PDB file of C-alpha atoms and ligand atoms in Angstrom:
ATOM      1  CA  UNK A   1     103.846  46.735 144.127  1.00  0.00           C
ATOM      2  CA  UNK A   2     101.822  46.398 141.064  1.00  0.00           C
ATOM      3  CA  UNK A   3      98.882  43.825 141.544  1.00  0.00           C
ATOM      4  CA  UNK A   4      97.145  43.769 137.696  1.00  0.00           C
ATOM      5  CA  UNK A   5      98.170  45.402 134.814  1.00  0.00           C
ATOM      6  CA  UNK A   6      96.332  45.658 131.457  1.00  0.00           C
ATOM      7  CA  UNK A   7      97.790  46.380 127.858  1.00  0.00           C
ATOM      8  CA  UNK A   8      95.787  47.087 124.699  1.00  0.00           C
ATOM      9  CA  UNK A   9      92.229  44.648 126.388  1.00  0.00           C
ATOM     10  CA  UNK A  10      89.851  43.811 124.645  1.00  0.00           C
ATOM     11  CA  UNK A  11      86.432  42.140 125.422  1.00  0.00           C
ATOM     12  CA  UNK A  12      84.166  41.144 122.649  1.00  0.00           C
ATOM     13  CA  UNK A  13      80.689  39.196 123.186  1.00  0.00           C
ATOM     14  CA  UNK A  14      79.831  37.805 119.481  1.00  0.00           C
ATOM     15  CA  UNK A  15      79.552  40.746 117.397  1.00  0.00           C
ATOM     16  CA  UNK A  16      79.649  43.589 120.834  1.00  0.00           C
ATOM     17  CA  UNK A  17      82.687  45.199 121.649  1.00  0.00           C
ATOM     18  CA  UNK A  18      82.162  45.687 124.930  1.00  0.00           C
ATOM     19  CA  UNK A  19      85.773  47.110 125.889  1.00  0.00           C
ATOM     20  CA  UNK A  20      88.759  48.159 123.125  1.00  0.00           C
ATOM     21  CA  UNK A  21      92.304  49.066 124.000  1.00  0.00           C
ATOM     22  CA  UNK A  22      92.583  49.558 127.743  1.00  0.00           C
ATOM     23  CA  UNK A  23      95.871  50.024 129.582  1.00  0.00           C
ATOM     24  CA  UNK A  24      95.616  49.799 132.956  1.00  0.00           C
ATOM     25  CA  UNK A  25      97.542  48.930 136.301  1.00  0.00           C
ATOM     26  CA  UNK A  26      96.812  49.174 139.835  1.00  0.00           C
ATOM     27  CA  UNK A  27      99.550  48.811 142.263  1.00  0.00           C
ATOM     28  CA  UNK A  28      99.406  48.035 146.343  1.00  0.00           C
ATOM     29  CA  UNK A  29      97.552  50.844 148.245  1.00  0.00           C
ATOM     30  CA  UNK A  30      96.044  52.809 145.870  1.00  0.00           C
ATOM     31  CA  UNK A  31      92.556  53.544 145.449  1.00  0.00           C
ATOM     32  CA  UNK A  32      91.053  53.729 141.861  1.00  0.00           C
ATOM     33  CA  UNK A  33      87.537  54.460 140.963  1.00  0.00           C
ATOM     34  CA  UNK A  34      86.084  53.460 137.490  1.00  0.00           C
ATOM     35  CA  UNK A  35      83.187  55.233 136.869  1.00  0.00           C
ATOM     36  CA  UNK A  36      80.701  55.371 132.701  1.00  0.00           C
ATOM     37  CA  UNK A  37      77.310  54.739 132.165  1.00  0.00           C
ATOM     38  CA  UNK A  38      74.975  51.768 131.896  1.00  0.00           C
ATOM     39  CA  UNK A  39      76.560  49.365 129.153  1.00  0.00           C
ATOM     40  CA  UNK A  40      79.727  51.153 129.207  1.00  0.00           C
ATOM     41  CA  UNK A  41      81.619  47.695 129.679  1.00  0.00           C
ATOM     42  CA  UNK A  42      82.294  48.378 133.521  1.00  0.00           C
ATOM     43  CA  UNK A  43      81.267  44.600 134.631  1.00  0.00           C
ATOM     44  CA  UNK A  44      83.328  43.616 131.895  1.00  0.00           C
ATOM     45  CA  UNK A  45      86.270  45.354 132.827  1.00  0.00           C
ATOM     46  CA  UNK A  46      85.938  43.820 135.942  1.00  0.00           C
ATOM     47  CA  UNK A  47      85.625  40.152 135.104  1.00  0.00           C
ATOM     48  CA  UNK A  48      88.599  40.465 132.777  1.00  0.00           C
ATOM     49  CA  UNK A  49      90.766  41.764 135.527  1.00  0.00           C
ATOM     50  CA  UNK A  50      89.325  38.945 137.813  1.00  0.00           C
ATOM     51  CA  UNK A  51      89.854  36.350 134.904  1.00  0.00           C
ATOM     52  CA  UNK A  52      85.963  35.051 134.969  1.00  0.00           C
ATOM     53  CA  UNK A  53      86.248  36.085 130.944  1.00  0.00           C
ATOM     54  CA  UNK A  54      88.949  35.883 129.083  1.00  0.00           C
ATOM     55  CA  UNK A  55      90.481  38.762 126.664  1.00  0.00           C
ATOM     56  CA  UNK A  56      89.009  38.732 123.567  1.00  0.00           C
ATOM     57  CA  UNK A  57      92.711  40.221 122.977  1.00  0.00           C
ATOM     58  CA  UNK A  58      95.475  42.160 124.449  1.00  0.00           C
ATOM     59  CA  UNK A  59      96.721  41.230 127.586  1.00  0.00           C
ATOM     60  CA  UNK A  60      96.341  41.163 131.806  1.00  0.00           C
ATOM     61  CA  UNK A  61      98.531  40.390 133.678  1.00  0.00           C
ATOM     62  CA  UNK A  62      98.136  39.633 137.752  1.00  0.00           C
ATOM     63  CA  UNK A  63     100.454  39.062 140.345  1.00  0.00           C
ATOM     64  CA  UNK A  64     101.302  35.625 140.942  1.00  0.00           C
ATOM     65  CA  UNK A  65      99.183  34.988 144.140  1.00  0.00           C
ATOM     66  CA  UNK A  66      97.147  37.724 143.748  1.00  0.00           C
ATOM     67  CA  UNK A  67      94.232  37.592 146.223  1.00  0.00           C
ATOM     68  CA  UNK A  68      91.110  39.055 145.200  1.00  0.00           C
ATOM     69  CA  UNK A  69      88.099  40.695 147.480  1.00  0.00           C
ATOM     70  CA  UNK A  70      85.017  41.284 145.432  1.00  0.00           C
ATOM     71  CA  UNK A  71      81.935  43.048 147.179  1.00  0.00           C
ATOM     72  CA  UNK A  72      79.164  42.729 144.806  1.00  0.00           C
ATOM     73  CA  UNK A  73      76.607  45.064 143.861  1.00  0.00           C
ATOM     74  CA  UNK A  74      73.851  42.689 145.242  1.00  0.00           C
ATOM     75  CA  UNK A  75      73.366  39.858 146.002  1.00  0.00           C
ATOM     76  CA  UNK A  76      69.906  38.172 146.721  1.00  0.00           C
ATOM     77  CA  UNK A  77      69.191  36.222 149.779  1.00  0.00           C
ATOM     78  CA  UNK A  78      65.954  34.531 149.818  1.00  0.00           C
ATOM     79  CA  UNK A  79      64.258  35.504 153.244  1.00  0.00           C
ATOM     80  CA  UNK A  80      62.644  31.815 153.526  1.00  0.00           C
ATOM     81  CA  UNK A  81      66.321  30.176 153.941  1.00  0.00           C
ATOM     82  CA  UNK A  82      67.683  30.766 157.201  1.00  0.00           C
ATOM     83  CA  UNK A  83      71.058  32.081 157.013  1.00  0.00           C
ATOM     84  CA  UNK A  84      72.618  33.677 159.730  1.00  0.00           C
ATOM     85  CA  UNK A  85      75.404  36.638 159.558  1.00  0.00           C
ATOM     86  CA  UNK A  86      77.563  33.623 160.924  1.00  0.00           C
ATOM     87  CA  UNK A  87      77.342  30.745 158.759  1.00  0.00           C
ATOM     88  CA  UNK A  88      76.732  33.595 155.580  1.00  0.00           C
ATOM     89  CA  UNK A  89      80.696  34.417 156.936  1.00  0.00           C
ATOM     90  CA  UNK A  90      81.598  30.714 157.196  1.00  0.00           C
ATOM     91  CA  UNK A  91      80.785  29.843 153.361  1.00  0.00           C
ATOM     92  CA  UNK A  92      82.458  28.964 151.518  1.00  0.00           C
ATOM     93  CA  UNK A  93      85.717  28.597 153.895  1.00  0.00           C
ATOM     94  CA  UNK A  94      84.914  27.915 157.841  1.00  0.00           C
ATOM     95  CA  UNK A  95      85.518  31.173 160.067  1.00  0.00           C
ATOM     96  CA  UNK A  96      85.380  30.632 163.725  1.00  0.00           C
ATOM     97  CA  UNK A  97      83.662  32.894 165.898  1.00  0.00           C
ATOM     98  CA  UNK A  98      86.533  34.839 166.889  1.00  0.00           C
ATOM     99  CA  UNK A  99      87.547  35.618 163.385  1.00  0.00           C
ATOM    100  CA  UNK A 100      83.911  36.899 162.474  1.00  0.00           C
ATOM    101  CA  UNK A 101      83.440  39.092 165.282  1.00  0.00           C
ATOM    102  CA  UNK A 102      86.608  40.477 164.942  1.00  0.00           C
ATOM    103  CA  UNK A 103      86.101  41.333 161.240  1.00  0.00           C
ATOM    104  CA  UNK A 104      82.139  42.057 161.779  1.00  0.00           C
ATOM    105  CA  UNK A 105      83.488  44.777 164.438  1.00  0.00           C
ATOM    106  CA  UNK A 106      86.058  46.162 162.026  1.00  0.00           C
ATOM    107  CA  UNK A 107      83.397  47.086 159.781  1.00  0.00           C
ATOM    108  CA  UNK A 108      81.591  48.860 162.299  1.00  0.00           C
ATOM    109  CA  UNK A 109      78.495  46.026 162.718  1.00  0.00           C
ATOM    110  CA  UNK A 110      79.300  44.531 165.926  1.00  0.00           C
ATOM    111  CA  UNK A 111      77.486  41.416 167.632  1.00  0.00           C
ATOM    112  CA  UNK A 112      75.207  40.987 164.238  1.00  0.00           C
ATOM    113  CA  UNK A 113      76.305  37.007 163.962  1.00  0.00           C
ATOM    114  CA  UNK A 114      73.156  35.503 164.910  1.00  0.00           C
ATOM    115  CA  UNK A 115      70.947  37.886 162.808  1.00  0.00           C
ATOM    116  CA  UNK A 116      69.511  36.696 159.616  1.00  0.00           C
ATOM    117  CA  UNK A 117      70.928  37.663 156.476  1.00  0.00           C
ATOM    118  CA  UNK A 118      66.907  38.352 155.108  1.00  0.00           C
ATOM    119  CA  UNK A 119      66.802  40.714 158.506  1.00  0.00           C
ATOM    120  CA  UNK A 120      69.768  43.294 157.765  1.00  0.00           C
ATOM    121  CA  UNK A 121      69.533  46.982 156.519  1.00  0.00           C
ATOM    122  CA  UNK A 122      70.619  47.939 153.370  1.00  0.00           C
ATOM    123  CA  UNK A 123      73.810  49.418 155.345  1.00  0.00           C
ATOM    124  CA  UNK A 124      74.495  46.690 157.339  1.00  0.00           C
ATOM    125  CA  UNK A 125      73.917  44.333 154.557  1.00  0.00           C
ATOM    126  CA  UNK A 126      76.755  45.801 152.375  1.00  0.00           C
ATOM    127  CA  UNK A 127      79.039  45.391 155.622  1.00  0.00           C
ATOM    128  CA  UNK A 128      78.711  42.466 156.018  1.00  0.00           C
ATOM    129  CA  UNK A 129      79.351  41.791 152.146  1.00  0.00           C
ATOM    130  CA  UNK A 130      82.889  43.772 152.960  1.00  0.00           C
ATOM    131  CA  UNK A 131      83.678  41.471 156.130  1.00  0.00           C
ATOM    132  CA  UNK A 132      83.431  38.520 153.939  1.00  0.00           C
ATOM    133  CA  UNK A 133      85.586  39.712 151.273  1.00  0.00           C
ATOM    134  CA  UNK A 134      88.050  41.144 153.869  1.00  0.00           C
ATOM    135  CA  UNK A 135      88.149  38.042 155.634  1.00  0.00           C
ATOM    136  CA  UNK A 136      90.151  36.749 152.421  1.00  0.00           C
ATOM    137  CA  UNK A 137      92.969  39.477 153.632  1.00  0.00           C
ATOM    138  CA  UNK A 138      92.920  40.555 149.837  1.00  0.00           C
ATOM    139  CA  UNK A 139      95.895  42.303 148.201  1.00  0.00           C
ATOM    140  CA  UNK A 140      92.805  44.044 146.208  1.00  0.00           C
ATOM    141  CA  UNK A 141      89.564  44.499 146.688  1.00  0.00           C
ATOM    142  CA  UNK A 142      87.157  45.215 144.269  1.00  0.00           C
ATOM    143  CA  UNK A 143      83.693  47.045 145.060  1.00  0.00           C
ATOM    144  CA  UNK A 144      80.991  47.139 142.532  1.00  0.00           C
ATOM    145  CA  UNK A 145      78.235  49.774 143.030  1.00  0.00           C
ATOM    146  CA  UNK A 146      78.993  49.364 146.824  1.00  0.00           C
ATOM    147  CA  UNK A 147      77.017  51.911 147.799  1.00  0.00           C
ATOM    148  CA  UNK A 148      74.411  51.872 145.813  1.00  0.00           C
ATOM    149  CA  UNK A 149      70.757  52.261 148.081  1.00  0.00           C
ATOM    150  CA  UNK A 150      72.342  53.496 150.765  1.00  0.00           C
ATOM    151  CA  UNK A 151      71.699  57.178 151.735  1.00  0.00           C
ATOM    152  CA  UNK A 152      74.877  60.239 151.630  1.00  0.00           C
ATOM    153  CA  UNK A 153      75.648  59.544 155.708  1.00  0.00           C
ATOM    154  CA  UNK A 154      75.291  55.664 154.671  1.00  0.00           C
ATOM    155  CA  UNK A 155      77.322  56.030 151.475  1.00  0.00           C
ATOM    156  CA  UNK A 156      80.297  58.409 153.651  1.00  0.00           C
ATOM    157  CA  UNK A 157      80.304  56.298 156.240  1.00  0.00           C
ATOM    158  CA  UNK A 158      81.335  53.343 154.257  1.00  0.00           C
ATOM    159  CA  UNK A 159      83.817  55.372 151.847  1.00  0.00           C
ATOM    160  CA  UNK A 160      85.597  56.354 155.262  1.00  0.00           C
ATOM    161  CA  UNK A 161      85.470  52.577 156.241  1.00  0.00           C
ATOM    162  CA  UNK A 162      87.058  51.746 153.038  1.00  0.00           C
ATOM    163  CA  UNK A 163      89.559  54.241 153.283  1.00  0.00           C
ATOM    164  CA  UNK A 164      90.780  52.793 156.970  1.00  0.00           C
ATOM    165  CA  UNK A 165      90.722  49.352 155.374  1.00  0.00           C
ATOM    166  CA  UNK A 166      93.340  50.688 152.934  1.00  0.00           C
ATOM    167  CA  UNK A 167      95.079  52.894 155.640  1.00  0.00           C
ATOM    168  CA  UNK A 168      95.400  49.425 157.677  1.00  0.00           C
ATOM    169  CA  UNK A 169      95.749  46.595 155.398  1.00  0.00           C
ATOM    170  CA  UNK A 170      97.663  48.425 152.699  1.00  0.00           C
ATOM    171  CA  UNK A 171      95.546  46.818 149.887  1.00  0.00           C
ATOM    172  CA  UNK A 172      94.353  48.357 146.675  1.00  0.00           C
ATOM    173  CA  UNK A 173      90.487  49.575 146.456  1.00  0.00           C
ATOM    174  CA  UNK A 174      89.070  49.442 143.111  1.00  0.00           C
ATOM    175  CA  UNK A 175      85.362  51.134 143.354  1.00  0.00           C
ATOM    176  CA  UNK A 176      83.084  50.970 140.452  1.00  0.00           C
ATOM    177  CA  UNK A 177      80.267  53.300 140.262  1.00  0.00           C
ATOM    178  CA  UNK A 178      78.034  54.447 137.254  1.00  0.00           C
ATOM    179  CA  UNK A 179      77.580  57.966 139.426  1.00  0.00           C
ATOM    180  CA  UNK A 180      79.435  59.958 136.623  1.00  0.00           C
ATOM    181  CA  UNK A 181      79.874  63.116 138.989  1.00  0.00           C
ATOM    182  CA  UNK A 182      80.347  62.242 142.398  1.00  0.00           C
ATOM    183  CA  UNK A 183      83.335  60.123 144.083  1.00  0.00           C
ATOM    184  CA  UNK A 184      85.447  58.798 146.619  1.00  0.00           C
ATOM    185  CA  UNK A 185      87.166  61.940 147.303  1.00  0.00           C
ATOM    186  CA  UNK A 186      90.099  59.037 148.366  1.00  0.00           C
ATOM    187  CA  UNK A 187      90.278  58.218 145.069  1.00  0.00           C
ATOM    188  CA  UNK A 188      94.247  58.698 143.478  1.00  0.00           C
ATOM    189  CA  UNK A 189      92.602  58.238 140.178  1.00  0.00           C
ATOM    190  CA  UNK A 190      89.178  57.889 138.197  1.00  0.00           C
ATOM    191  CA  UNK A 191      89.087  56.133 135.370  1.00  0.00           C
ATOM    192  CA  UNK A 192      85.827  57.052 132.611  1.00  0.00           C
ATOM    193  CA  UNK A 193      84.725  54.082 130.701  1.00  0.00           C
ATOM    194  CA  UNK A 194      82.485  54.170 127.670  1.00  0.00           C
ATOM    195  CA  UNK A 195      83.663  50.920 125.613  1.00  0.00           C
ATOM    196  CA  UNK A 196      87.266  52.706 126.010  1.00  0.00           C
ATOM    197  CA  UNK A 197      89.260  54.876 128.710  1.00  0.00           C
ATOM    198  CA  UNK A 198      87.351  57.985 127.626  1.00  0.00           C
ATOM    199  CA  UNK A 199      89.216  60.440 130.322  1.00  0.00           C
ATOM    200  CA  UNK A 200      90.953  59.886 133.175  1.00  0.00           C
ATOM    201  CA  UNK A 201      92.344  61.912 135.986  1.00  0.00           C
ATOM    202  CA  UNK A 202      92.267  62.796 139.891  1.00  0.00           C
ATOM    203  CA  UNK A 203      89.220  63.896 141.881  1.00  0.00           C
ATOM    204  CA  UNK A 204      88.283  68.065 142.826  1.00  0.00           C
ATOM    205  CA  UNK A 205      88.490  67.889 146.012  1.00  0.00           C
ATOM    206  CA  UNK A 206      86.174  71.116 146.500  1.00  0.00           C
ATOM    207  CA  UNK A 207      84.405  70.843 150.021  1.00  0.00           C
ATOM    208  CA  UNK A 208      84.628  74.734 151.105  1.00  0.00           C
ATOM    209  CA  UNK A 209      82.927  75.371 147.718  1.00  0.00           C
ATOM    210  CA  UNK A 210      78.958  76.353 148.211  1.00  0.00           C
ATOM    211  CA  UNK A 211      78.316  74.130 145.440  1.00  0.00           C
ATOM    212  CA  UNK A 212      79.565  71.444 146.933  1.00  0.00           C
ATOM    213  CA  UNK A 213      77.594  72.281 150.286  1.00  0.00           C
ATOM    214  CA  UNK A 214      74.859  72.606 147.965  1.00  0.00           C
ATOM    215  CA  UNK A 215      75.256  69.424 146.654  1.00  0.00           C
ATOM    216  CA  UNK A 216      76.322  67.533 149.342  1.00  0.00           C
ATOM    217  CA  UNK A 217      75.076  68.737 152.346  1.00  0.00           C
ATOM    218  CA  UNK A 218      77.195  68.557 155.658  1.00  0.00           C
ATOM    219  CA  UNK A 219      76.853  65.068 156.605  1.00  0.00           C
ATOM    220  CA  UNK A 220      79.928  63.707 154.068  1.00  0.00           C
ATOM    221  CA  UNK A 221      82.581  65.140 156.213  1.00  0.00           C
ATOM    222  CA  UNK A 222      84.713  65.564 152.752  1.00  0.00           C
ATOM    223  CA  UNK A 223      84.750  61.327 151.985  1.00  0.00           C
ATOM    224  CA  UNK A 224      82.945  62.847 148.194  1.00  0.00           C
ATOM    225  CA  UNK A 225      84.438  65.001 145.448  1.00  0.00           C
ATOM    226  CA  UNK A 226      84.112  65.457 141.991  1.00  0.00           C
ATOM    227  CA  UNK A 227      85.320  64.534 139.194  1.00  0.00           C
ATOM    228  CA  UNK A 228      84.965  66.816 136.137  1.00  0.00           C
ATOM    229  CA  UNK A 229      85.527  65.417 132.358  1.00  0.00           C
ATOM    230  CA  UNK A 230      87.738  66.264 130.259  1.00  0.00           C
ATOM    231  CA  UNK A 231      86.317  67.112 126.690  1.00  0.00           C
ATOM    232  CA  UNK A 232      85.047  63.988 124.929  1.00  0.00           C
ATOM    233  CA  UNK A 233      85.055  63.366 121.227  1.00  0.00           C
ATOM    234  CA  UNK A 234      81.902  61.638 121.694  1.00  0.00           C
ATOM    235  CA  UNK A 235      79.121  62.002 124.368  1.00  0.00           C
ATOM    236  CA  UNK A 236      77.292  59.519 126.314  1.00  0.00           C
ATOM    237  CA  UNK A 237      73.580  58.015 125.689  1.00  0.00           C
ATOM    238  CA  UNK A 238      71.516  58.643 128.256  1.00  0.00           C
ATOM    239  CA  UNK A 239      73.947  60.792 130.200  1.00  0.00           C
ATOM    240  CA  UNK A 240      74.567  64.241 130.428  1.00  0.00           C
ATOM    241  CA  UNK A 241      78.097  64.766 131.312  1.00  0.00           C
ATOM    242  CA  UNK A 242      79.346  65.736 127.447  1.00  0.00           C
ATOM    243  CA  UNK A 243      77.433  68.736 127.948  1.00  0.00           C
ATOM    244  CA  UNK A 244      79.059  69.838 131.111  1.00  0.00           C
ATOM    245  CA  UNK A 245      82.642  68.769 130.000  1.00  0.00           C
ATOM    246  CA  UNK A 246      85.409  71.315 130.115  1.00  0.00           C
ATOM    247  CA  UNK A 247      88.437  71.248 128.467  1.00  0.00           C
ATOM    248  CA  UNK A 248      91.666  71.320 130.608  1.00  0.00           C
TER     249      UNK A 248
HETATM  250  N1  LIG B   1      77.374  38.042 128.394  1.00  0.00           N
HETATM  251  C1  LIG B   1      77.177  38.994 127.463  1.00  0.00           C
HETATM  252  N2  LIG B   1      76.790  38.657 126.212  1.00  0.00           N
HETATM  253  C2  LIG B   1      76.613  39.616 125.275  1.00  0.00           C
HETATM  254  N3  LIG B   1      76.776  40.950 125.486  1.00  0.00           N
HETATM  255  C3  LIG B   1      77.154  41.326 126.729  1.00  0.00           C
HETATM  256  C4  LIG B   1      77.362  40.390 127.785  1.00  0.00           C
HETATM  257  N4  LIG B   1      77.736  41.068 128.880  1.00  0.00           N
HETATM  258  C5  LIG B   1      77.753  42.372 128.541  1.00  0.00           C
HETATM  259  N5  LIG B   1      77.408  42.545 127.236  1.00  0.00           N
HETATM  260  C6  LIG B   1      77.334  43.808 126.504  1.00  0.00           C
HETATM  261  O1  LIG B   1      78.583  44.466 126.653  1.00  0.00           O
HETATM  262  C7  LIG B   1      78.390  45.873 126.838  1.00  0.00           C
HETATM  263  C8  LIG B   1      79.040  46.296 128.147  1.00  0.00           C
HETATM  264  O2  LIG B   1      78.317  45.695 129.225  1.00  0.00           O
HETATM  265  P1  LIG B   1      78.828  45.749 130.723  1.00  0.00           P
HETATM  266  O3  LIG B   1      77.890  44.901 131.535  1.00  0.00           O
HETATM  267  O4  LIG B   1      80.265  45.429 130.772  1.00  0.00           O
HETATM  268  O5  LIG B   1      78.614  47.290 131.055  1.00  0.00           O
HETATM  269  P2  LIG B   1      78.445  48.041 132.476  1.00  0.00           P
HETATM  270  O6  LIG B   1      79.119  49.350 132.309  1.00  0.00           O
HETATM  271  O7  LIG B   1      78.917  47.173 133.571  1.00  0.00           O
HETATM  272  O8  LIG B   1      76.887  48.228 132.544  1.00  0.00           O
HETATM  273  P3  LIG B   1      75.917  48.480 133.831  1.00  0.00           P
HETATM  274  O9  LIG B   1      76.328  49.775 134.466  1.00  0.00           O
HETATM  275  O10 LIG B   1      74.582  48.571 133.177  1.00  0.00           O
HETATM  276  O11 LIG B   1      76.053  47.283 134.735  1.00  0.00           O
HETATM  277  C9  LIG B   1      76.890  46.110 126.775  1.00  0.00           C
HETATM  278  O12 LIG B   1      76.567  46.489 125.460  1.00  0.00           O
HETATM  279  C10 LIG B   1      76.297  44.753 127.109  1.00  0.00           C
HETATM  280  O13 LIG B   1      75.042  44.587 126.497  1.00  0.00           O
END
């Protein structure tokens, strides 16, 4: 079932075109990673799809009822307020213990509800982010720079969580990442912003390679692949993946 859909978007700040002429649709049970450089117009990709700015023109389109997850990339607790795993979980909506454990044991952090917020690892931190957007039961869910400070076990654990939570719940993953190499190797498509859908296409799943052992290690038990660019008309700032582009 299709959840958003996107023709010809547009977001403008003032004079900056942040985004220009994106099509776009995500339907029920796929997973979708968007992935372009700093300033690329990710974020604003995002809060057009989520409605928190409006298109400067085109249009999106959601579901009628579509419930939204969003795991932010960070967000800062300050360690002098206590705020427990539990009541974190209970705002804004009440949750009652039941519910939280459940959902804090789904995500693989068990028995953390009386722990401060302030107190969690980086890991369990971004878990508990995901329990409180899955505790919406969203149609989609939408992770921005999810992983981001957590190491490659950290970072494959948690792309193998997310791919149970689509397994089991059926909803649609949208990851965003400004890693413009390495991916969810769940991902059906990736999507390469820069102001514009530069390229677009499926994941290399490559994990008897060497290179990929190389890269990778042994500890990703095949939740990462690549994603290799198509030939650009343009390259990136500050990024190197023009250079390394092949055409198909
Ligand atoms: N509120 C705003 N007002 C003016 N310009 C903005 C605003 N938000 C974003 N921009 C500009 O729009 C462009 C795209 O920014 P955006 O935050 O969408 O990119 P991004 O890919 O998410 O970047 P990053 O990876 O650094 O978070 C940038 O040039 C940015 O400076």
């Amino acid at each position: 079932m299709r959840l958003i859909e996107t023709k010809d978007l547009v977001v403008r700040y003032g004079d900056v075109t942040a985004l220009r002429d994106v099509d776009f649709a995500i339907d029920s049970g796929e997973i979708v990673t968007v992935i372009g450089p700093n300033g690329s117009g990710k974020s604003s990709f995002i809060r057009a799809l989520t409605g928190v700015v409006p298109p400067t023109a085109g249009q999106v389109w959601r579901k009628p009822g579509l419930r939204l997850g969003y795991v932010p990339q960070k967000l800062a607790v300050d360690a002098r307020m206590p705020l427990t795993v539990q009541r974190f979980l209970s705002l804004p909506d009440r949750r009652c213990g039941d519910e939280v454990d459940l959902m804090l044991a789904r995500v693989g952090v068990p028995g953390l509800q009386a722990r401060q917020m302030s107190a969690l690892s980086g890991g369990q931190f971004q878990r508990v982010l995901l329990a409180r957007a899955l505790l919406t039961r969203p149609d989609l869910l939408i992770l921005d720079e999810a992983t981001q400070g957590l190491d490659q076990p950290g970072t494959a654990a948690f792309y193998r969580l997310i791919e149970d939570v689509r397994n089991d719940t059926g909803a649609a993953i949208l990851m965003v990442s400004h890693d413009l190499h390495v991916v969810m190797s769940a991902s059906e498509r990736v999507l390469c912003m820069n102001g514009h859908i530069c390229c677009q296409g499926k994941p290399d799943i490559v994990t008897a390679a060497p290179e990929y052992r190389a890269l990778f290690g042994f500890g990703t038990e095949g939740t990462m692949a690549l994603y290799q660019h198509r030939a650009h008309s343009h390259s990136h700032d500050g990024c190197s993946h023009a250079e390394d582009a092949h055409a198909e």
